[in-house]
Amino acid sequence: MNRHARPSNPSLGSFDFQVTQTSHEVGVSGRCGVLSLPHATVETPVFMPVGTQATVKAMTPDELWEIGYRLTLGNTYHLHLRPGEDLMARAGGLHRFQGWEGAHLTDSGGFQVFSLTGLRRINEEGVEFQSHIDGSKHLFTPESVMEIQRKIGADIIMVFDECPPYPSTYEYAKASADRTHRWAARCMEAYNASGRKAAGGWEQALFGIVQGSCYRDLREESAETLIAMNFPGYAIGGLAVGETLENRNAAITWCNALLPLEKPRYLMGVGTPIDIIDAVQRGVDMFDCVLPTRNARNAQVFTARGVLNMRNAKFAADFTPLDPYCACNVCRRHTRGYIRHLFQTNEILGCRLTTYHNLYFYFQLMAHLRDALREGTFHTFRTAFLRDYQRWEEEEDTGENQGS
Amino acid sequence: MNRHARPSNPSLGSFDFQVTQTSHEVGVSGRCGVLSLPHATVETPVFMPVGTQATVKAMTPDELWEIGYRLTLGNTYHLHLRPGEDLMARAGGLHRFQGWEGAHLTDSGGFQVFSLTGLRRINEEGVEFQSHIDGSKHLFTPESVMEIQRKIGADIIMVFDECPPYPSTYEYAKASADRTHRWAARCMEAYNASGRKAAGGWEQALFGIVQGSCYRDLREESAETLIAMNFPGYAIGGLAVGETLENRNAAITWCNALLPLEKPRYLMGVGTPIDIIDAVQRGVDMFDCVLPTRNARNAQVFTARGVLNMRNAKFAADFTPLDPYCACNVCRRHTRGYIRHLFQTNEILGCRLTTYHNLYFYFQLMAHLRDALREGTFHTFRTAFLRDYQRWEEEEDTGENQGS
């Protein structure tokens, strides 16, 4: 919390994306780029921490900044319910409300609304749903979601889409994708009508979302339909919902074969380090996922040697860092034994430290992937990463068998 | 979390206390001093944040350091139960276990043990009690508590005392104080037997604790008895347990009239800003209290205009800092409206921000008090502080009456 009083309203630029390097390695379609947004410029491939309710859980804006993050995600569904987009507009938008000097992306609320278990009525107009907090009724339409996101004021906003369950029949997936395309057209119309600007006055970039479940022709049709609408960027949605890794990688490949090379591609809600490596290899530029933050609160930490659970008794007297290969401020100062103690005693500092470390791990992973793409060493990096990341678990298993 | 890799084992000095200035104002017995400890040198009067379980709740060591704290308190009772003093000794002591480069004071566990509601048997040998965590039986004696604190390794350790309930009869208070004195002698013997050193090798300063409830002759007898044992410092215990402010201030005055001027005086467990101002005026040098941290987790913040509760709906659209007179990093960046939102949504960041702010407020209060003592402006400061601190609540009351 040492970086303060950064200018809250710098001269805000426009949306731009430049591919700076495309891998020449065989079997690698990945590329490096620079994504320019009104509130930040970030290198891609980029990972966006999830800040559901106007805060990346347990972190200060300064800590995110210190790690290197300049772009985080907010959830339209949650922000609409609390504190509400009107309050946020009065505060000067989500950036100022949250005290975050970097850039934001907001999702469209579609994923959350379709995940609700209570009353939920879908028709051509939109989706009526009940708040998970107080049961109050709300209606999301493409137009209302555009207006909410205009008031929230993120640098990148998303079309209102349906994320169909997995598995879905071909018929359902097709009908859903078709409706998503009609909603995307309505979103584009509303977006153009508001001058493509946030309530705060800066430019917003609207991304289309490719759906179609795991059916190749539907994915391709979805990509082509959205490309014809000429969105500033494209997301691949409806994945990481239970499909196999093979199906997911195939869907990514189908989409990226069609999506325009000069526009950013965002794979929503994915994933583990290995998932991200696979998708970067297939040409994805942007990622978000709750794994590093949610797992941190469950005492799980990502390390070069795999995932550790800090509640495990074997760490009680382990006075080494969470990850001996990590240079983050947590690993420089604190030990596994101390962090286990914090989880045993339910101390808030426990999940603060694991969250910081996990987000640092993800940031470093993306930096390594960008380096590997630039230097033509993607396969080498991938092989070495997987070897170390998976070896640990084997060693652990052996150790535990011997110990007990 | 930007200050890392400070030397973990600097050349460790000895305990020393020097009074650098005594107020010449009429009715002010306060003084400024410098307390030198193996792990830090601090100016007095000093406030020590409470780090019950090897962490000041919700704070990193770096944040405490950034605010200016160099001395925090740990609770022997809690540290004995989790993670246990033997584990801490293996880690190199509490400082290294916690990753804290400053100094520590540990209490003796007496206060916690006597507060337990379950089985608790007191006799001349010590106190048998049940853990509040798992009901397991433990015995604290003067000797065992000295050994536990030797292994924990704080710079300042406390004798094992009984904190009698309030009110206590004269007879109970006298018998209890007499036993506390016999226990103090046994503590001193054990302390000398271990060479007055922590398991880690550095010097520890053992403080005696004056008891005697609110009876003047018992307080004076307790002070004189402990002074004869020649402790490096003295605490005033058994206050802030329900007595009136007048009784408390009287007890402080009786003790400080006898306690040697050249040794530090520590008022245990006190208190509100006003309590601290009153006690500094009466010559107290050291304080600890859970108020700034515990209240922060209940959304209560200390400001120059009194205490605010950030759950209050009136702050929802208040985009001013917690305290417009505060220069802390939270007040530079975040608003009341945002912090209220964090409490409404049960986000961890909420209590992080209020804890940071409250500890900053207490640190600044102590700095102002030291300045006022040095400059002979104690009465002026006290009057201005109380006027502002209490005026706010009046304004609020008026405002709320008008509003509803």
mmCIF file of C-alpha atoms in Angstrom, chain A residues 1-6 52-63 66 78-79 82-83 87-88 90-91 96-101 297 316-317 319 329-330 332-335 337-338 341-342 344-349 351-353 356, chain B residues 1-6 52-63 66 78-79 82-83 87-88 90-91 96-101 297 316-317 319 329-330 332-335 337-338 341-342 344-349 351-353 356:
data_model
loop_
_atom_site.group_PDB
_atom_site.id
_atom_site.type_symbol
_atom_site.label_atom_id
_atom_site.label_comp_id
_atom_site.label_asym_id
_atom_site.label_seq_id
_atom_site.Cartn_x
_atom_site.Cartn_y
_atom_site.Cartn_z
ATOM 1 C CA MET A 1 0.000 0.000 0.000
ATOM 2 C CA ASN A 2 2.833 2.344 -0.810
ATOM 3 C CA ARG A 3 1.745 3.694 -4.155
ATOM 4 C CA HIS A 4 -0.829 6.361 -3.644
ATOM 5 C CA ALA A 5 -2.242 9.485 -5.171
ATOM 6 C CA ARG A 6 -1.711 8.333 -8.707
ATOM 7 C CA THR A 52 -16.236 -9.831 -8.567
ATOM 8 C CA GLN A 53 -17.594 -7.196 -6.182
ATOM 9 C CA ALA A 54 -15.272 -4.263 -6.977
ATOM 10 C CA THR A 55 -12.385 -5.941 -5.158
ATOM 11 C CA VAL A 56 -10.059 -8.778 -6.042
ATOM 12 C CA LYS A 57 -10.778 -10.718 -2.873
ATOM 13 C CA ALA A 58 -8.284 -10.057 -0.043
ATOM 14 C CA MET A 59 -6.082 -7.767 -2.182
ATOM 15 C CA THR A 60 -5.549 -4.013 -2.273
ATOM 16 C CA PRO A 61 -5.256 -2.208 -5.608
ATOM 17 C CA ASP A 62 -1.658 -1.401 -4.652
ATOM 18 C CA GLU A 63 -0.760 -5.051 -4.242
ATOM 19 C CA GLU A 66 2.944 -4.088 -7.320
ATOM 20 C CA HIS A 78 -22.751 -8.690 -8.754
ATOM 21 C CA LEU A 79 -22.013 -5.003 -9.280
ATOM 22 C CA ARG A 82 -24.416 -4.263 -4.954
ATOM 23 C CA PRO A 83 -23.690 -1.372 -4.943
ATOM 24 C CA LEU A 87 -24.026 4.570 -7.351
ATOM 25 C CA MET A 88 -20.934 3.602 -9.283
ATOM 26 C CA ARG A 90 -21.991 8.816 -9.185
ATOM 27 C CA ALA A 91 -18.589 7.737 -7.860
ATOM 28 C CA ARG A 96 -12.633 5.467 -9.102
ATOM 29 C CA PHE A 97 -15.115 3.642 -6.863
ATOM 30 C CA GLN A 98 -12.577 0.861 -6.372
ATOM 31 C CA GLY A 99 -9.514 3.103 -6.207
ATOM 32 C CA TRP A 100 -7.938 1.198 -9.095
ATOM 33 C CA GLU A 101 -5.705 3.137 -11.462
ATOM 34 C CA ARG A 297 -8.705 -18.884 0.258
ATOM 35 C CA ALA A 316 3.780 -27.428 10.311
ATOM 36 C CA ALA A 317 7.544 -27.267 10.836
ATOM 37 C CA PHE A 319 10.333 -23.194 7.363
ATOM 38 C CA ASN A 329 7.219 -10.733 -1.372
ATOM 39 C CA VAL A 330 5.398 -13.538 0.442
ATOM 40 C CA ARG A 332 10.813 -13.702 0.455
ATOM 41 C CA ARG A 333 9.451 -13.240 3.959
ATOM 42 C CA HIS A 334 7.135 -16.019 5.074
ATOM 43 C CA THR A 335 7.368 -19.769 5.513
ATOM 44 C CA GLY A 337 4.981 -23.365 8.620
ATOM 45 C CA TYR A 338 3.804 -19.846 9.398
ATOM 46 C CA HIS A 341 -0.428 -21.765 11.317
ATOM 47 C CA LEU A 342 -2.437 -18.844 9.918
ATOM 48 C CA GLN A 344 -5.100 -23.432 11.331
ATOM 49 C CA THR A 345 -6.049 -20.388 13.385
ATOM 50 C CA ASN A 346 -8.361 -18.906 10.703
ATOM 51 C CA GLU A 347 -6.322 -15.726 10.512
ATOM 52 C CA ILE A 348 -7.153 -13.345 7.652
ATOM 53 C CA LEU A 349 -3.468 -12.954 6.866
ATOM 54 C CA CYS A 351 -5.521 -16.057 2.618
ATOM 55 C CA ARG A 352 -3.955 -12.636 2.050
ATOM 56 C CA LEU A 353 -0.543 -14.261 1.663
ATOM 57 C CA TYR A 356 -0.808 -12.588 -3.256
ATOM 58 C CA MET B 1 4.386 -5.477 1.106
ATOM 59 C CA ASN B 2 7.324 -3.705 -0.464
ATOM 60 C CA ARG B 3 9.927 -3.934 2.276
ATOM 61 C CA HIS B 4 11.477 -7.333 2.251
ATOM 62 C CA ALA B 5 14.620 -9.195 3.052
ATOM 63 C CA ARG B 6 15.530 -7.000 5.983
ATOM 64 C CA THR B 52 -2.626 -12.501 19.445
ATOM 65 C CA GLN B 53 -1.783 -15.516 17.278
ATOM 66 C CA ALA B 54 1.519 -14.380 15.730
ATOM 67 C CA THR B 55 -0.292 -11.919 13.465
ATOM 68 C CA VAL B 56 -1.871 -8.527 14.019
ATOM 69 C CA LYS B 57 -5.204 -9.540 12.538
ATOM 70 C CA ALA B 58 -5.585 -8.666 8.834
ATOM 71 C CA MET B 59 -2.186 -6.894 8.644
ATOM 72 C CA THR B 60 1.150 -7.858 7.121
ATOM 73 C CA PRO B 61 4.374 -7.112 8.986
ATOM 74 C CA ASP B 62 5.231 -4.697 6.187
ATOM 75 C CA GLU B 63 2.080 -2.670 6.707
ATOM 76 C CA GLU B 66 5.082 1.233 6.992
ATOM 77 C CA HIS B 78 -2.713 -18.414 22.406
ATOM 78 C CA LEU B 79 0.824 -19.018 21.149
ATOM 79 C CA ARG B 82 -1.100 -22.868 18.623
ATOM 80 C CA PRO B 83 1.482 -23.364 17.233
ATOM 81 C CA LEU B 87 7.680 -25.071 17.200
ATOM 82 C CA MET B 88 8.348 -21.368 17.562
ATOM 83 C CA ARG B 90 12.565 -24.309 16.164
ATOM 84 C CA ALA B 91 11.597 -21.459 13.805
ATOM 85 C CA ARG B 96 11.326 -15.095 12.684
ATOM 86 C CA PHE B 97 8.233 -17.303 12.750
ATOM 87 C CA GLN B 98 6.062 -14.251 12.104
ATOM 88 C CA GLY B 99 8.456 -12.560 9.686
ATOM 89 C CA TRP B 100 8.528 -9.465 11.883
ATOM 90 C CA GLU B 101 11.737 -7.452 11.979
ATOM 91 C CA ARG B 297 -13.338 -5.752 11.943
ATOM 92 C CA ALA B 316 -23.347 4.601 0.876
ATOM 93 C CA ALA B 317 -22.800 7.562 -1.454
ATOM 94 C CA PHE B 319 -17.123 9.603 -1.513
ATOM 95 C CA ASN B 329 -2.745 5.287 2.526
ATOM 96 C CA VAL B 330 -6.361 4.172 2.965
ATOM 97 C CA ARG B 332 -5.535 8.838 0.361
ATOM 98 C CA ARG B 333 -7.100 6.254 -1.915
ATOM 99 C CA HIS B 334 -10.441 4.945 -0.675
ATOM 100 C CA THR B 335 -13.816 6.440 0.197
ATOM 101 C CA GLY B 337 -18.828 4.672 0.182
ATOM 102 C CA TYR B 338 -16.418 2.048 -1.112
ATOM 103 C CA HIS B 341 -19.754 -1.506 0.111
ATOM 104 C CA LEU B 342 -16.929 -3.850 1.179
ATOM 105 C CA GLN B 344 -22.008 -4.852 2.994
ATOM 106 C CA THR B 345 -20.595 -7.562 0.742
ATOM 107 C CA ASN B 346 -18.426 -9.160 3.473
ATOM 108 C CA GLU B 347 -15.259 -8.571 1.501
ATOM 109 C CA ILE B 348 -11.970 -9.172 3.326
ATOM 110 C CA LEU B 349 -10.588 -5.907 2.006
ATOM 111 C CA CYS B 351 -11.516 -4.963 7.497
ATOM 112 C CA ARG B 352 -8.041 -4.722 5.977
ATOM 113 C CA LEU B 353 -8.636 -1.060 5.175
ATOM 114 C CA TYR B 356 -4.850 -0.176 8.619
#
